[in-house]
Short mmCIF file of N, CA and C and ligand atoms in Angstrom, two decimals:
data_model
loop_
_atom_site.label_atom_id
_atom_site.label_comp_id
_atom_site.label_asym_id
_atom_site.label_seq_id
_atom_site.Cartn_x
_atom_site.Cartn_y
_atom_site.Cartn_z
N MET A 9 26.85 -5.22 3.16
CA MET A 9 26.21 -4.05 4.80
C MET A 9 27.22 -3.36 4.86
N LYS A 10 26.25 -2.27 5.26
CA LYS A 10 27.52 -1.24 6.69
C LYS A 10 26.36 -0.86 7.57
N THR A 11 24.86 -1.28 7.17
CA THR A 11 24.53 -0.73 8.56
C THR A 11 24.45 -1.35 9.37
N THR A 12 24.19 -1.00 11.23
CA THR A 12 23.91 -1.81 12.02
C THR A 12 22.87 -2.30 12.17
N GLN A 13 21.32 -0.69 11.94
CA GLN A 13 20.08 -1.20 12.45
C GLN A 13 19.82 -2.29 10.73
N PRO A 14 18.67 -2.52 12.23
CA PRO A 14 17.86 -3.73 11.31
C PRO A 14 17.19 -3.33 10.04
N ILE A 15 16.91 -3.81 9.47
CA ILE A 15 16.34 -3.93 7.77
C ILE A 15 15.80 -5.06 7.55
N ALA A 16 14.19 -5.25 6.93
CA ALA A 16 13.52 -5.73 6.24
C ALA A 16 13.88 -5.30 4.55
N ILE A 17 14.53 -6.93 4.21
CA ILE A 17 15.03 -6.66 2.86
C ILE A 17 14.04 -7.62 1.73
N ILE A 18 12.74 -6.14 0.93
CA ILE A 18 12.14 -6.87 0.41
C ILE A 18 13.13 -7.62 -0.64
N ILE A 19 12.19 -8.97 -1.67
CA ILE A 19 13.44 -9.19 -2.15
C ILE A 19 11.95 -9.42 -3.80
N MET A 20 12.02 -7.54 -4.95
CA MET A 20 10.63 -8.42 -5.77
C MET A 20 10.64 -8.63 -6.83
N GLY A 21 9.81 -8.85 -7.91
CA GLY A 21 9.66 -9.19 -9.35
C GLY A 21 8.41 -9.62 -9.06
N VAL A 22 8.47 -10.77 -10.83
CA VAL A 22 7.26 -11.28 -11.14
C VAL A 22 7.01 -12.35 -10.37
N SER A 23 6.17 -13.35 -10.89
CA SER A 23 6.85 -15.09 -11.01
C SER A 23 7.63 -15.63 -11.84
N GLY A 24 8.40 -16.13 -11.18
CA GLY A 24 10.04 -16.49 -11.64
C GLY A 24 10.81 -16.06 -12.25
N SER A 25 10.74 -14.39 -11.52
CA SER A 25 12.04 -13.99 -11.60
C SER A 25 13.41 -14.04 -10.83
N GLY A 26 12.92 -15.28 -9.92
CA GLY A 26 14.08 -16.14 -8.94
C GLY A 26 14.13 -15.36 -7.59
N LYS A 27 12.66 -15.16 -7.28
CA LYS A 27 12.86 -14.56 -6.29
C LYS A 27 14.09 -15.60 -4.68
N THR A 28 12.77 -16.24 -5.13
CA THR A 28 13.11 -17.38 -3.53
C THR A 28 14.35 -18.11 -4.09
N THR A 29 15.09 -17.89 -5.34
CA THR A 29 16.06 -18.77 -5.67
C THR A 29 17.62 -17.19 -4.46
N ILE A 30 17.61 -16.57 -5.16
CA ILE A 30 18.10 -15.40 -4.87
C ILE A 30 17.72 -14.92 -2.87
N GLY A 31 17.18 -14.90 -2.44
CA GLY A 31 16.36 -15.03 -1.20
C GLY A 31 17.66 -15.83 -0.53
N GLU A 32 17.04 -17.47 -1.11
CA GLU A 32 17.72 -18.47 0.44
C GLU A 32 18.71 -18.12 0.28
N LEU A 33 20.15 -17.19 -1.17
CA LEU A 33 22.36 -17.95 -1.37
C LEU A 33 21.72 -15.90 0.02
N LEU A 34 21.38 -14.78 -1.00
CA LEU A 34 21.48 -14.42 -0.30
C LEU A 34 21.05 -13.80 1.38
N SER A 35 20.24 -15.34 2.34
CA SER A 35 20.20 -15.53 3.91
C SER A 35 21.61 -16.47 3.82
N SER A 36 21.89 -17.21 3.12
CA SER A 36 22.89 -17.70 4.06
C SER A 36 24.21 -17.20 4.09
N LYS A 37 24.66 -15.86 2.23
CA LYS A 37 25.72 -14.99 2.37
C LYS A 37 25.59 -13.89 3.77
N THR A 38 24.28 -13.95 4.42
CA THR A 38 24.43 -12.83 4.99
C THR A 38 24.00 -12.91 6.59
N ASN A 39 23.55 -14.07 6.57
CA ASN A 39 22.84 -14.97 8.46
C ASN A 39 21.93 -13.96 8.51
N ILE A 40 21.05 -13.31 7.66
CA ILE A 40 19.66 -12.45 7.80
C ILE A 40 18.62 -13.97 6.83
N PRO A 41 17.81 -14.18 8.38
CA PRO A 41 16.60 -15.42 8.08
C PRO A 41 16.24 -14.68 6.58
N PHE A 42 15.62 -15.68 6.66
CA PHE A 42 14.12 -15.31 5.24
C PHE A 42 13.11 -16.23 4.78
N ALA A 43 12.24 -15.25 4.26
CA ALA A 43 10.86 -15.74 5.22
C ALA A 43 10.44 -15.45 3.46
N ASP A 44 9.71 -16.88 2.68
CA ASP A 44 9.36 -16.88 1.50
C ASP A 44 7.54 -16.01 1.80
N GLY A 45 7.47 -14.88 0.40
CA GLY A 45 5.45 -13.87 0.68
C GLY A 45 5.24 -15.21 0.13
N ASP A 46 5.23 -16.56 -0.46
CA ASP A 46 4.30 -18.01 -0.56
C ASP A 46 3.68 -18.15 0.53
N SER A 47 4.00 -18.06 1.19
CA SER A 47 3.83 -18.85 2.97
C SER A 47 3.12 -17.38 3.48
N PHE A 48 2.39 -16.31 3.37
CA PHE A 48 1.29 -15.41 4.04
C PHE A 48 0.61 -15.62 3.01
N HIS A 49 -0.04 -16.49 2.02
CA HIS A 49 -0.89 -16.48 1.37
C HIS A 49 -1.46 -16.88 2.28
N PRO A 50 -3.45 -16.99 2.21
CA PRO A 50 -4.20 -16.79 2.66
C PRO A 50 -4.87 -18.65 1.90
N GLN A 51 -4.55 -19.87 1.95
CA GLN A 51 -5.26 -21.02 0.54
C GLN A 51 -6.06 -20.07 -0.02
N LYS A 52 -7.14 -19.70 -0.08
CA LYS A 52 -7.90 -18.84 -1.02
C LYS A 52 -7.11 -18.47 -2.48
N ASN A 53 -6.05 -17.93 -1.65
CA ASN A 53 -5.62 -17.50 -3.13
C ASN A 53 -4.62 -18.09 -3.44
N ILE A 54 -3.99 -19.36 -2.85
CA ILE A 54 -3.04 -20.63 -4.09
C ILE A 54 -4.65 -21.03 -4.64
N ASP A 55 -5.55 -21.55 -4.09
CA ASP A 55 -6.28 -22.02 -5.18
C ASP A 55 -6.35 -21.41 -5.83
N LYS A 56 -6.89 -20.20 -6.39
CA LYS A 56 -6.87 -19.06 -7.35
C LYS A 56 -5.78 -18.52 -7.88
N MET A 57 -4.94 -18.76 -8.05
CA MET A 57 -3.49 -19.41 -8.90
C MET A 57 -3.85 -20.79 -9.80
N VAL A 58 -4.10 -21.69 -8.31
CA VAL A 58 -3.63 -22.49 -8.86
C VAL A 58 -5.26 -23.20 -9.82
N ALA A 59 -5.39 -22.24 -10.18
CA ALA A 59 -7.16 -22.82 -10.99
C ALA A 59 -6.58 -22.09 -12.13
N GLY A 60 -5.37 -20.99 -12.53
CA GLY A 60 -5.06 -20.38 -13.28
C GLY A 60 -5.45 -18.76 -13.49
N HIS A 61 -6.53 -18.27 -12.30
CA HIS A 61 -6.75 -16.76 -11.96
C HIS A 61 -5.71 -15.97 -11.24
N PRO A 62 -5.04 -14.95 -11.88
CA PRO A 62 -4.68 -13.57 -10.82
C PRO A 62 -5.29 -12.91 -10.26
N LEU A 63 -4.07 -12.51 -9.49
CA LEU A 63 -4.83 -12.08 -8.18
C LEU A 63 -5.24 -11.29 -8.42
N ASN A 64 -5.93 -9.66 -7.23
CA ASN A 64 -6.61 -8.84 -7.64
C ASN A 64 -6.05 -7.80 -6.48
N ASP A 65 -6.21 -6.74 -6.74
CA ASP A 65 -5.58 -5.99 -5.83
C ASP A 65 -5.76 -6.80 -4.37
N GLN A 66 -7.65 -6.39 -4.05
CA GLN A 66 -8.13 -7.07 -2.95
C GLN A 66 -7.85 -8.32 -2.01
N ASP A 67 -8.09 -9.50 -3.25
CA ASP A 67 -6.76 -9.99 -2.89
C ASP A 67 -5.82 -10.52 -2.13
N ARG A 68 -4.74 -8.74 -2.72
CA ARG A 68 -3.37 -9.45 -2.01
C ARG A 68 -3.84 -8.40 -0.79
N LEU A 69 -4.37 -8.15 -0.61
CA LEU A 69 -4.37 -6.80 0.36
C LEU A 69 -3.94 -7.09 2.20
N GLY A 70 -4.65 -8.57 1.97
CA GLY A 70 -4.93 -8.88 3.26
C GLY A 70 -3.00 -8.86 2.85
N TRP A 71 -2.91 -10.06 1.87
CA TRP A 71 -1.90 -10.41 1.61
C TRP A 71 -0.25 -9.64 2.21
N LEU A 72 -0.85 -9.12 1.91
CA LEU A 72 0.99 -7.86 2.07
C LEU A 72 0.35 -7.08 3.57
N GLN A 73 -0.09 -6.81 3.78
CA GLN A 73 -0.42 -6.45 5.16
C GLN A 73 0.51 -7.77 6.61
N GLU A 74 -0.50 -9.40 6.12
CA GLU A 74 0.34 -9.50 6.58
C GLU A 74 2.42 -9.73 7.01
N ILE A 75 2.20 -9.32 5.68
CA ILE A 75 4.07 -9.33 4.71
C ILE A 75 4.46 -8.25 5.92
N ASN A 76 3.81 -7.25 5.41
CA ASN A 76 4.30 -6.00 6.62
C ASN A 76 4.43 -5.41 8.39
N LYS A 77 3.39 -6.79 8.49
CA LYS A 77 3.20 -6.80 10.04
C LYS A 77 4.23 -7.63 9.84
N PHE A 78 4.45 -9.14 10.10
CA PHE A 78 5.44 -10.10 9.42
C PHE A 78 6.52 -9.39 10.50
N CYS A 79 7.24 -7.53 9.11
CA CYS A 79 8.15 -7.28 9.06
C CYS A 79 8.14 -6.32 9.97
N THR A 80 7.46 -6.18 10.85
CA THR A 80 7.75 -4.91 11.91
C THR A 80 8.01 -5.16 12.88
N LYS A 81 7.70 -6.75 13.03
CA LYS A 81 7.41 -7.43 14.81
C LYS A 81 9.35 -7.98 14.11
N ASN A 82 9.49 -7.96 13.64
CA ASN A 82 11.42 -8.36 13.39
C ASN A 82 12.04 -6.99 13.76
N ILE A 83 11.79 -6.35 12.96
CA ILE A 83 12.33 -4.65 13.25
C ILE A 83 12.29 -4.09 14.39
N LYS A 84 11.03 -4.72 14.97
CA LYS A 84 11.09 -3.53 16.60
C LYS A 84 11.48 -4.34 17.41
N GLN A 85 11.46 -6.44 16.77
CA GLN A 85 12.46 -6.23 18.03
C GLN A 85 14.59 -6.26 18.03
N GLY A 86 14.46 -6.10 16.86
CA GLY A 86 16.19 -5.52 16.55
C GLY A 86 16.53 -5.97 15.17
N LYS A 87 15.69 -7.38 14.61
CA LYS A 87 15.89 -8.17 13.82
C LYS A 87 15.53 -7.82 12.18
N SER A 88 16.70 -7.57 11.15
CA SER A 88 16.88 -7.55 10.64
C SER A 88 16.08 -9.34 9.36
N CYS A 89 15.78 -9.02 8.58
CA CYS A 89 15.13 -10.26 7.42
C CYS A 89 15.25 -10.00 6.25
N ILE A 90 14.74 -10.75 5.30
CA ILE A 90 14.48 -11.05 3.82
C ILE A 90 13.42 -11.69 3.81
N VAL A 91 12.65 -10.31 2.64
CA VAL A 91 11.32 -11.55 2.45
C VAL A 91 11.25 -12.25 0.73
N ALA A 92 10.48 -12.87 0.16
CA ALA A 92 10.18 -13.08 -1.32
C ALA A 92 9.23 -12.12 -1.49
N CYS A 93 8.80 -10.91 -2.21
CA CYS A 93 7.46 -10.58 -2.34
C CYS A 93 7.47 -10.13 -3.22
N SER A 94 6.44 -10.69 -4.57
CA SER A 94 6.54 -10.08 -5.63
C SER A 94 6.16 -8.53 -6.07
N ALA A 95 5.38 -7.51 -4.63
CA ALA A 95 5.25 -6.97 -4.42
C ALA A 95 5.35 -5.47 -6.18
N LEU A 96 3.94 -5.89 -7.04
CA LEU A 96 4.30 -5.23 -8.12
C LEU A 96 3.84 -3.84 -7.96
N LYS A 97 2.97 -3.95 -8.02
CA LYS A 97 2.77 -2.63 -7.71
C LYS A 97 3.44 -1.39 -6.43
N GLN A 98 3.10 -0.58 -6.66
CA GLN A 98 3.94 1.09 -5.57
C GLN A 98 2.59 0.98 -4.62
N SER A 99 0.93 1.15 -4.93
CA SER A 99 1.02 1.26 -3.62
C SER A 99 0.94 -0.91 -3.06
N TYR A 100 1.01 -0.96 -3.76
CA TYR A 100 1.30 -2.62 -2.80
C TYR A 100 2.93 -2.09 -2.12
N ARG A 101 3.47 -1.87 -2.34
CA ARG A 101 5.06 -1.22 -2.01
C ARG A 101 4.62 -0.14 -0.68
N ALA A 102 3.96 0.59 -0.62
CA ALA A 102 3.37 1.56 -0.06
C ALA A 102 3.24 -0.17 1.90
N ILE A 103 1.86 -0.15 1.05
CA ILE A 103 1.75 -1.27 2.22
C ILE A 103 2.45 -2.03 3.61
N LEU A 104 3.42 -2.91 2.48
CA LEU A 104 4.58 -3.03 2.60
C LEU A 104 5.02 -1.88 4.01
N GLN A 105 5.05 -0.88 2.90
CA GLN A 105 6.40 -0.11 4.24
C GLN A 105 5.57 0.68 5.17
N ASN A 106 4.61 0.01 4.89
CA ASN A 106 3.09 1.19 6.54
C ASN A 106 4.17 1.02 7.77
N GLY A 107 4.41 2.12 8.23
CA GLY A 107 5.39 2.24 9.36
C GLY A 107 6.64 1.92 9.75
N ILE A 108 7.58 1.54 8.27
CA ILE A 108 8.33 0.93 8.59
C ILE A 108 9.33 1.42 7.05
N LYS A 109 9.21 2.69 6.75
CA LYS A 109 9.37 2.66 5.48
C LYS A 109 11.12 2.91 5.19
N GLU A 110 11.81 3.61 7.01
CA GLU A 110 12.77 4.26 7.06
C GLU A 110 13.83 2.76 7.26
N GLN A 111 13.06 1.67 7.35
CA GLN A 111 14.06 0.13 6.98
C GLN A 111 13.89 -0.35 6.12
N MET A 112 13.40 -0.29 5.20
CA MET A 112 12.57 -1.44 3.92
C MET A 112 13.60 -0.74 3.38
N VAL A 113 13.98 -2.10 2.68
CA VAL A 113 14.89 -2.04 1.01
C VAL A 113 14.57 -2.60 0.22
N PHE A 114 14.48 -2.14 -0.66
CA PHE A 114 13.51 -3.24 -1.91
C PHE A 114 14.69 -3.63 -2.84
N VAL A 115 14.61 -5.49 -3.26
CA VAL A 115 15.85 -5.85 -4.37
C VAL A 115 15.05 -6.12 -5.49
N TYR A 116 14.88 -5.24 -6.90
CA TYR A 116 14.19 -5.51 -7.41
C TYR A 116 14.89 -6.26 -8.74
N LEU A 117 14.11 -7.75 -8.86
CA LEU A 117 15.12 -8.83 -9.83
C LEU A 117 14.05 -7.95 -11.57
N LEU A 118 14.89 -7.94 -12.35
CA LEU A 118 14.51 -7.14 -13.79
C LEU A 118 15.10 -8.38 -14.59
N GLY A 119 14.09 -8.43 -15.06
CA GLY A 119 14.17 -9.81 -16.47
C GLY A 119 12.79 -9.54 -16.88
N THR A 120 13.54 -9.99 -18.92
CA THR A 120 12.32 -9.91 -20.18
C THR A 120 11.50 -11.08 -19.86
N PHE A 121 10.43 -10.83 -20.06
CA PHE A 121 9.37 -12.02 -20.45
C PHE A 121 9.82 -13.81 -21.08
N GLU A 122 10.47 -13.33 -21.73
CA GLU A 122 11.26 -14.53 -22.19
C GLU A 122 12.06 -15.47 -20.89
N LEU A 123 12.95 -14.20 -21.32
CA LEU A 123 13.94 -15.55 -19.88
C LEU A 123 13.13 -16.67 -18.84
N ILE A 124 11.91 -15.32 -18.16
CA ILE A 124 10.83 -15.52 -17.43
C ILE A 124 10.52 -16.99 -17.80
N GLN A 125 9.64 -16.87 -18.89
CA GLN A 125 8.69 -17.92 -18.96
C GLN A 125 9.87 -18.76 -20.06
N GLU A 126 11.26 -19.16 -19.70
CA GLU A 126 11.70 -19.87 -20.66
C GLU A 126 11.86 -21.18 -18.98
N ARG A 127 12.31 -19.79 -17.69
CA ARG A 127 12.80 -20.02 -16.70
C ARG A 127 12.56 -21.16 -16.45
N LEU A 128 10.65 -20.93 -16.33
CA LEU A 128 9.52 -20.81 -15.27
C LEU A 128 9.03 -22.68 -15.60
N GLY A 129 9.11 -22.45 -16.89
CA GLY A 129 8.90 -23.79 -18.01
C GLY A 129 9.70 -24.84 -18.19
N LYS A 130 10.79 -25.21 -16.72
CA LYS A 130 11.78 -25.48 -16.62
C LYS A 130 11.30 -25.90 -14.74
N ARG A 131 10.50 -25.57 -14.16
CA ARG A 131 10.98 -25.38 -13.05
C ARG A 131 9.37 -26.22 -11.87
N LYS A 132 9.93 -27.37 -11.20
CA LYS A 132 8.75 -28.61 -11.34
C LYS A 132 8.50 -28.16 -9.84
N SER A 133 7.23 -28.70 -9.58
CA SER A 133 6.17 -28.55 -8.56
C SER A 133 6.41 -27.17 -7.56
N HIS A 134 6.22 -26.01 -8.27
CA HIS A 134 5.32 -25.04 -8.08
C HIS A 134 3.65 -24.42 -8.14
N PHE A 135 3.37 -24.04 -7.64
CA PHE A 135 1.74 -23.93 -7.07
C PHE A 135 1.00 -22.86 -8.64
N MET A 136 2.50 -22.69 -8.86
CA MET A 136 1.89 -20.91 -9.94
C MET A 136 2.14 -21.63 -10.99
N PRO A 137 1.28 -20.98 -11.93
CA PRO A 137 1.26 -21.95 -13.40
C PRO A 137 1.79 -20.44 -14.61
N ALA A 138 2.54 -21.27 -15.14
CA ALA A 138 3.30 -20.27 -16.01
C ALA A 138 2.84 -19.48 -17.07
N SER A 139 1.15 -19.52 -17.13
CA SER A 139 0.33 -19.12 -17.91
C SER A 139 -0.36 -17.76 -17.36
N LEU A 140 0.40 -17.72 -15.63
CA LEU A 140 0.42 -16.60 -15.77
C LEU A 140 1.04 -14.97 -15.31
N LEU A 141 2.09 -15.48 -16.25
CA LEU A 141 3.00 -14.78 -16.10
C LEU A 141 3.25 -13.10 -17.35
N LYS A 142 2.06 -13.40 -17.72
CA LYS A 142 1.75 -12.31 -18.29
C LYS A 142 0.55 -11.20 -17.91
N SER A 143 -0.18 -11.85 -16.68
CA SER A 143 -0.85 -11.01 -16.14
C SER A 143 -0.35 -10.46 -14.72
N GLN A 144 1.19 -10.52 -14.22
CA GLN A 144 2.26 -10.35 -14.14
C GLN A 144 2.67 -9.05 -14.23
N PHE A 145 3.28 -9.10 -15.72
CA PHE A 145 3.98 -8.15 -16.44
C PHE A 145 3.00 -7.26 -16.50
N GLU A 146 2.06 -7.83 -16.70
CA GLU A 146 0.43 -6.22 -16.54
C GLU A 146 0.56 -5.72 -15.96
N ALA A 147 1.27 -6.56 -13.93
CA ALA A 147 0.54 -5.28 -12.71
C ALA A 147 1.91 -5.19 -12.66
N LEU A 148 2.40 -5.08 -13.26
CA LEU A 148 4.08 -4.68 -12.96
C LEU A 148 4.09 -2.94 -12.63
N GLN A 149 4.35 -2.21 -11.68
CA GLN A 149 5.24 -0.85 -11.83
C GLN A 149 6.30 -0.64 -11.95
N PRO A 150 8.33 -1.09 -11.77
CA PRO A 150 8.94 -1.62 -11.82
C PRO A 150 8.57 0.09 -10.92
N PRO A 151 9.85 -0.47 -10.00
CA PRO A 151 10.25 0.66 -9.15
C PRO A 151 11.22 1.50 -9.20
N LYS A 152 11.46 2.40 -8.60
CA LYS A 152 12.23 3.75 -9.43
C LYS A 152 13.35 3.84 -8.14
N ASP A 153 13.46 3.13 -6.72
CA ASP A 153 13.23 3.62 -5.50
C ASP A 153 14.42 2.10 -5.31
N ALA A 154 13.91 1.23 -5.94
CA ALA A 154 15.07 -0.17 -5.44
C ALA A 154 16.80 -0.25 -6.14
N ILE A 155 17.85 -0.74 -5.12
CA ILE A 155 18.01 -1.84 -5.68
C ILE A 155 17.70 -2.56 -7.21
N THR A 156 18.38 -2.78 -8.03
CA THR A 156 17.97 -3.84 -9.46
C THR A 156 19.22 -4.32 -9.97
N MET A 157 18.82 -5.32 -9.97
CA MET A 157 19.68 -6.34 -10.22
C MET A 157 19.19 -6.43 -11.98
N ASP A 158 19.93 -7.21 -13.25
CA ASP A 158 19.39 -7.70 -14.06
C ASP A 158 20.11 -9.62 -13.91
N ILE A 159 18.45 -10.27 -13.91
CA ILE A 159 18.91 -11.67 -13.68
C ILE A 159 19.08 -12.89 -14.69
N ASP A 160 19.68 -11.95 -15.95
CA ASP A 160 20.41 -12.38 -16.89
C ASP A 160 21.68 -13.24 -16.58
N ASN A 161 21.89 -13.52 -15.23
CA ASN A 161 23.66 -13.73 -14.03
C ASN A 161 23.82 -14.51 -13.71
N THR A 162 24.31 -15.29 -12.92
CA THR A 162 24.24 -16.29 -11.74
C THR A 162 23.83 -16.06 -11.50
N PRO A 163 23.00 -17.09 -9.45
CA PRO A 163 22.22 -16.58 -8.57
C PRO A 163 23.97 -16.34 -7.68
N THR A 164 24.69 -16.43 -7.61
CA THR A 164 26.28 -16.05 -6.88
C THR A 164 26.46 -14.86 -7.20
N ALA A 165 26.37 -14.75 -8.88
CA ALA A 165 26.80 -12.55 -9.59
C ALA A 165 25.88 -12.77 -8.79
N ILE A 166 24.50 -11.98 -8.73
CA ILE A 166 23.78 -11.48 -8.43
C ILE A 166 23.82 -10.75 -6.94
N VAL A 167 23.80 -12.00 -6.30
CA VAL A 167 23.53 -11.90 -4.93
C VAL A 167 25.73 -11.07 -4.89
N GLU A 168 26.14 -11.76 -4.84
CA GLU A 168 27.33 -10.55 -4.81
C GLU A 168 27.20 -9.35 -4.65
N LYS A 169 26.38 -9.47 -5.46
CA LYS A 169 26.36 -7.15 -6.14
C LYS A 169 25.21 -6.86 -4.91
N ILE A 170 24.31 -7.87 -4.84
CA ILE A 170 23.31 -7.41 -3.38
C ILE A 170 23.94 -6.68 -2.79
N VAL A 171 24.79 -8.08 -1.73
CA VAL A 171 25.24 -7.90 -0.75
C VAL A 171 26.33 -6.20 -0.64
N GLU A 172 26.69 -5.59 -1.56
CA GLU A 172 27.53 -5.14 -2.00
C GLU A 172 27.02 -3.59 -1.70
N GLN A 173 25.50 -3.60 -2.41
CA GLN A 173 25.24 -1.91 -2.44
C GLN A 173 23.72 -2.50 -1.39
N LEU A 174 23.81 -2.97 -0.76
CA LEU A 174 22.82 -3.06 0.85
C LEU A 174 23.40 -2.00 1.12
N PRO A 175 22.54 -1.51 2.57
CA PRO A 175 22.89 0.14 2.81
C PRO A 175 24.47 -0.56 4.49
N1 ATP B 8 19.93 -16.29 -12.06
C1 ATP B 8 19.17 -17.22 -12.10
N2 ATP B 8 19.78 -18.41 -13.35
C2 ATP B 8 19.22 -19.51 -13.70
N3 ATP B 8 18.07 -20.23 -12.82
C3 ATP B 8 17.70 -19.27 -12.05
C4 ATP B 8 17.45 -18.22 -11.20
N4 ATP B 8 17.02 -17.54 -10.52
C5 ATP B 8 16.44 -18.45 -10.29
N5 ATP B 8 16.43 -19.47 -11.53
C6 ATP B 8 15.31 -20.45 -11.64
O1 ATP B 8 14.49 -19.99 -12.06
C7 ATP B 8 12.81 -20.60 -11.60
C8 ATP B 8 12.08 -19.55 -10.52
O2 ATP B 8 13.11 -18.64 -10.03
P1 ATP B 8 12.21 -18.93 -7.83
O3 ATP B 8 11.68 -20.12 -7.96
O4 ATP B 8 13.34 -18.45 -7.03
O5 ATP B 8 11.56 -17.81 -8.98
P2 ATP B 8 10.61 -16.86 -8.17
O6 ATP B 8 9.94 -15.41 -8.39
O7 ATP B 8 10.36 -17.06 -6.01
O8 ATP B 8 8.93 -17.15 -8.13
P3 ATP B 8 7.65 -17.21 -8.05
O9 ATP B 8 7.30 -15.57 -7.40
O10 ATP B 8 6.65 -18.05 -8.87
O11 ATP B 8 7.95 -18.39 -6.17
C9 ATP B 8 13.37 -21.40 -10.59
O12 ATP B 8 13.53 -22.91 -11.26
C10 ATP B 8 14.90 -21.28 -10.63
O13 ATP B 8 15.71 -22.18 -10.21
O1 GCO B 9 1.02 -11.40 -6.35
C1 GCO B 9 0.68 -12.52 -6.52
O2 GCO B 9 0.02 -12.80 -7.56
C2 GCO B 9 1.47 -13.40 -6.36
O3 GCO B 9 1.42 -13.10 -5.24
C3 GCO B 9 2.49 -13.64 -6.87
O4 GCO B 9 3.25 -13.36 -7.67
C4 GCO B 9 2.94 -15.42 -6.30
O5 GCO B 9 2.78 -14.95 -4.61
C5 GCO B 9 4.11 -15.64 -6.06
O6 GCO B 9 4.90 -15.26 -6.50
C6 GCO B 9 3.78 -16.93 -7.49
O7 GCO B 9 5.22 -17.93 -6.73
#
């Protein structure tokens, strides 16, 4: 990292792409605090996903606004933050960036359906069912202006590459 200005780093990608894993490791390497976007969901969103139903734009709106508020608060206080958030559509990323576009950096975790399905199959104790992966890929609009990382690599190697590319 080169910048001395505060930045909000959003680790994005479909469920199971590794946002929490990579976000936590990046946090330990950079000393920038990590927050999991999952913890900003209202209970009704969690219940819906647990029941096997994908969220729609309306369900995600308030959640994305909360994450934008959290990032804005940090930036205003002069602090950087790392947040894991699927941020699947361009319109969602616009909500996240509202008022802090220049200070927000997206890191996109790119992987195949097959690889992620396999990882989700092995993951223990998480509310998000693997059956929702197809809907995640259907909603996904890959970003053009993100630091893009192939997830078919070790977390350590991925995080090293992210650190090299951060502004
Ligand atoms: N680079 C990697 N190599 C191998 N396994 C990985 C890698 N990244 C993540 N995993 C594993 O894949 C699973 C999914 O990762 P993780 O929970 O971090 O994804 P996520 O994007 O945060 O998921 P969700 O959006 O559902 O919260 C976990 O079991 C994790 O240990
Ligand atoms: O956008 C969405 O459909 C959801 O927010 C999910 O992606 C979850 O937040 C989470 O990442 C799953 O664990």
